PDB file of C-alpha atoms in Angstrom:
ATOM      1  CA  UNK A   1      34.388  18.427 162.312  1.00 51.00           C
ATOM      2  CA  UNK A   2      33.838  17.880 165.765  1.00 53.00           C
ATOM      3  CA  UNK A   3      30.559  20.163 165.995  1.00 55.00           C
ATOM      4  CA  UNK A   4      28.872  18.151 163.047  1.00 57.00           C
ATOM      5  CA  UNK A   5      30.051  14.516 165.493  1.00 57.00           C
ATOM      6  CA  UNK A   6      28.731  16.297 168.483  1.00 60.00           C
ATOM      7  CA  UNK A   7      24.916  17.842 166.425  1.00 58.00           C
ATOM      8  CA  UNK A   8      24.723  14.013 164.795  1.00 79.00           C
ATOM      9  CA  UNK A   9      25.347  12.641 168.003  1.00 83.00           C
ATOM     10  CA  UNK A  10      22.338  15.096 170.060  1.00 84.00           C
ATOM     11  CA  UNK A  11      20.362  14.260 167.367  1.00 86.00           C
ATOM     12  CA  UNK A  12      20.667  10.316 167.695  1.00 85.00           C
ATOM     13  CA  UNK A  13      19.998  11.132 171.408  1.00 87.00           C
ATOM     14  CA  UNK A  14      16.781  13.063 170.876  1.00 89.00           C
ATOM     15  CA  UNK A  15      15.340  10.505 168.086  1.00 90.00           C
ATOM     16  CA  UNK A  16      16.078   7.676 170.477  1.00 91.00           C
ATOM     17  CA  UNK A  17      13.963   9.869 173.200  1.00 93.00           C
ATOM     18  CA  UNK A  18      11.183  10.292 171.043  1.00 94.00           C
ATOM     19  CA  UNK A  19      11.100   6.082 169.745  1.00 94.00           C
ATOM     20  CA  UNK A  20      11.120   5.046 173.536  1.00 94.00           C
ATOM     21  CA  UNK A  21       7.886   7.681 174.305  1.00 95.00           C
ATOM     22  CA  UNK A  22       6.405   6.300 171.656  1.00 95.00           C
ATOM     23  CA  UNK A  23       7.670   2.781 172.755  1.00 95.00           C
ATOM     24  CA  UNK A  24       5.937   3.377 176.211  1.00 96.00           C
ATOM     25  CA  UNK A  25       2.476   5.037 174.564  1.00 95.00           C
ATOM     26  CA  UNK A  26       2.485   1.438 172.451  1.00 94.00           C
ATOM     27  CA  UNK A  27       2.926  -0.813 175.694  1.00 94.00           C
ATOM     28  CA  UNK A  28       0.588   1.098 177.338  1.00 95.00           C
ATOM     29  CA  UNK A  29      -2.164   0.284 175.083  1.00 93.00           C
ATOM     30  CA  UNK A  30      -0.971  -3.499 174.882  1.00 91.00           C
ATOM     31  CA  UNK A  31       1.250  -3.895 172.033  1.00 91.00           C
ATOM     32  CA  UNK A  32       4.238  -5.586 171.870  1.00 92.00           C
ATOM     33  CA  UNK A  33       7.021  -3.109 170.929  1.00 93.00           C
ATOM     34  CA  UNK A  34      10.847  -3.558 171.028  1.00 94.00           C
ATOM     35  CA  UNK A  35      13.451  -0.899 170.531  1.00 92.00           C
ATOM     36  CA  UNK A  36      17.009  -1.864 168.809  1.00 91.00           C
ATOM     37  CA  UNK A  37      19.622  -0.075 168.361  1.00 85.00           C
ATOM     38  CA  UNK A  38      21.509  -1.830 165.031  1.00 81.00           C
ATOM     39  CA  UNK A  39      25.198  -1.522 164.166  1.00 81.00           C
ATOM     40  CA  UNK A  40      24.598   1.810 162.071  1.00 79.00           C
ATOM     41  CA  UNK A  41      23.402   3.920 165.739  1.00 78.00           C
ATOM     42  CA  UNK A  42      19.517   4.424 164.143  1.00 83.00           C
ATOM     43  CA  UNK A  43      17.144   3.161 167.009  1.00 89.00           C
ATOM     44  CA  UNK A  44      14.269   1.893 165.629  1.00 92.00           C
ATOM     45  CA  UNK A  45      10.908   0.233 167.256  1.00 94.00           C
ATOM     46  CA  UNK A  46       9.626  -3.370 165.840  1.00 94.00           C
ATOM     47  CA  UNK A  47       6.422  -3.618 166.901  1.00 93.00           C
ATOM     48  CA  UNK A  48       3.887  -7.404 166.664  1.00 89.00           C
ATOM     49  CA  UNK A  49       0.527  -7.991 166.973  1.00 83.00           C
ATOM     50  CA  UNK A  50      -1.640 -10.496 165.858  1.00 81.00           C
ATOM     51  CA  UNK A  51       0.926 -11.916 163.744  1.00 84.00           C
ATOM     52  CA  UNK A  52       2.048  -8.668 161.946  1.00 85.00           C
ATOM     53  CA  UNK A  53       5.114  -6.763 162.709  1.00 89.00           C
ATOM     54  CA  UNK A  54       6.065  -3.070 161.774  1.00 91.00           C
ATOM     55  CA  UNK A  55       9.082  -0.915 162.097  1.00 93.00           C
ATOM     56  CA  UNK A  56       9.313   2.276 163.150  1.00 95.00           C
ATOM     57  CA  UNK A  57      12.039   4.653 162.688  1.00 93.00           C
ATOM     58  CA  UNK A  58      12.446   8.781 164.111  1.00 92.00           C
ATOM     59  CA  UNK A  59      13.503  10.982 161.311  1.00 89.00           C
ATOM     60  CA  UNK A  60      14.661  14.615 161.059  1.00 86.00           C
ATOM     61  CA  UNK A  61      16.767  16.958 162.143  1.00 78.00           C
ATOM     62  CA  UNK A  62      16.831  20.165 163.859  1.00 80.00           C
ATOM     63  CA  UNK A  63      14.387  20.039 166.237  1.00 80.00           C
ATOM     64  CA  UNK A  64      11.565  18.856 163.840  1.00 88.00           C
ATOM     65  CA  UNK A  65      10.975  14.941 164.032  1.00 92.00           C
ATOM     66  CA  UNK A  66       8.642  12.631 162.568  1.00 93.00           C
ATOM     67  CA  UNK A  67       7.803   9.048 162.922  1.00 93.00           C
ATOM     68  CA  UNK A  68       8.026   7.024 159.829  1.00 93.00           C
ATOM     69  CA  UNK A  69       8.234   3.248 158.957  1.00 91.00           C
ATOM     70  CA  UNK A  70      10.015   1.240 157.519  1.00 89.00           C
ATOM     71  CA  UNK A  71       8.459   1.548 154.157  1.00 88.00           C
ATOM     72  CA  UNK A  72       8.755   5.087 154.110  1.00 88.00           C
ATOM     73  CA  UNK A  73       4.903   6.062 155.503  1.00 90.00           C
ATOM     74  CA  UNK A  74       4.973   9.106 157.421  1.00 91.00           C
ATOM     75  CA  UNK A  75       2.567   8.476 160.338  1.00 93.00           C
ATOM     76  CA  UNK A  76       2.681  11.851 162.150  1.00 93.00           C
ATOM     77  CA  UNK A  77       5.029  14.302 164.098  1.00 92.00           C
ATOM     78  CA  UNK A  78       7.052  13.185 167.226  1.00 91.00           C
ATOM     79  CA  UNK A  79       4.815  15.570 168.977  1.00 92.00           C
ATOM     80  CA  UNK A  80       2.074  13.388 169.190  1.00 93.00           C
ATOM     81  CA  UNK A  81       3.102   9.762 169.974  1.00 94.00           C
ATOM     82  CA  UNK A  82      -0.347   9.062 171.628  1.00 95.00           C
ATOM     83  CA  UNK A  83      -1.865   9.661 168.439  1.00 95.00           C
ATOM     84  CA  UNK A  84       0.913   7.850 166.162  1.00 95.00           C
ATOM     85  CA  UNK A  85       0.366   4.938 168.680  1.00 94.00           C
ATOM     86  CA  UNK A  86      -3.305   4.122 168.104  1.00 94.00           C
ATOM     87  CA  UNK A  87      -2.869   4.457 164.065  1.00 93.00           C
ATOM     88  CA  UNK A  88       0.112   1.723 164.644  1.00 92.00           C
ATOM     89  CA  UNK A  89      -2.422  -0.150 166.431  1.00 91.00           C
ATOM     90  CA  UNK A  90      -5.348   0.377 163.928  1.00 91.00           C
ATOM     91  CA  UNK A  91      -2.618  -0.955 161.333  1.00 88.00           C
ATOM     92  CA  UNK A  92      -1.809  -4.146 163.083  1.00 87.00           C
ATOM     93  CA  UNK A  93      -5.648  -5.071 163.189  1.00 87.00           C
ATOM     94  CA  UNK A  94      -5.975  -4.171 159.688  1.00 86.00           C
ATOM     95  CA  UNK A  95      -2.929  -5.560 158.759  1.00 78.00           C
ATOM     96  CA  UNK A  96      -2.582  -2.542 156.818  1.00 62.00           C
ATOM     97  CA  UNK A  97       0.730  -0.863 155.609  1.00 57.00           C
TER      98      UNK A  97
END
């Protein structure tokens, strides 16, 4: 029991890594992001522009993470948060989900 505690507790830590890189690609490029962590431990990343918002969540498990929103649209690997960052943006001008 405590080895499961301890894996789901590394792999809070490493999906909260990934949202704040992602977090700082997103305010590099001039969007407003936020990153919350609610009651249930998931961090997740509310991002406005233009009068849209968005919510990103990291998902997976086991070294392979993705980021996904809120709505359940994968938008790419955690590898890559440059990339995922720019299609957020290209969203919010769209208004696209």
């Amino acid at each position: 029991m405590t080895t499961q505690a301890t894996t789901t507790q590394a792999e809070l830590a490493e999906r909260r890594a990934r949202l704040l890189r992602l977090h700082y690609e997103l305010r590099h490029i001039g969007v407003s992001a936020r990153a919350r962590k609610p009651r249930n431990g998931r961090w997740r990343l509310r991002i406005r522009h233009n009068g849209w918002s968005e919510t990103v969540l990291c998902a997976g498990a086991e070294g392979t993470y993705a980021y996904v929103t809120a709505h359940g649209r994968l938008l790419g690997t955690a590898d890559e948060p440059r990339y995922v960052a720019r299609m957020l943006l290209w969203m919010m001008e769209r208004r696209t989900r």
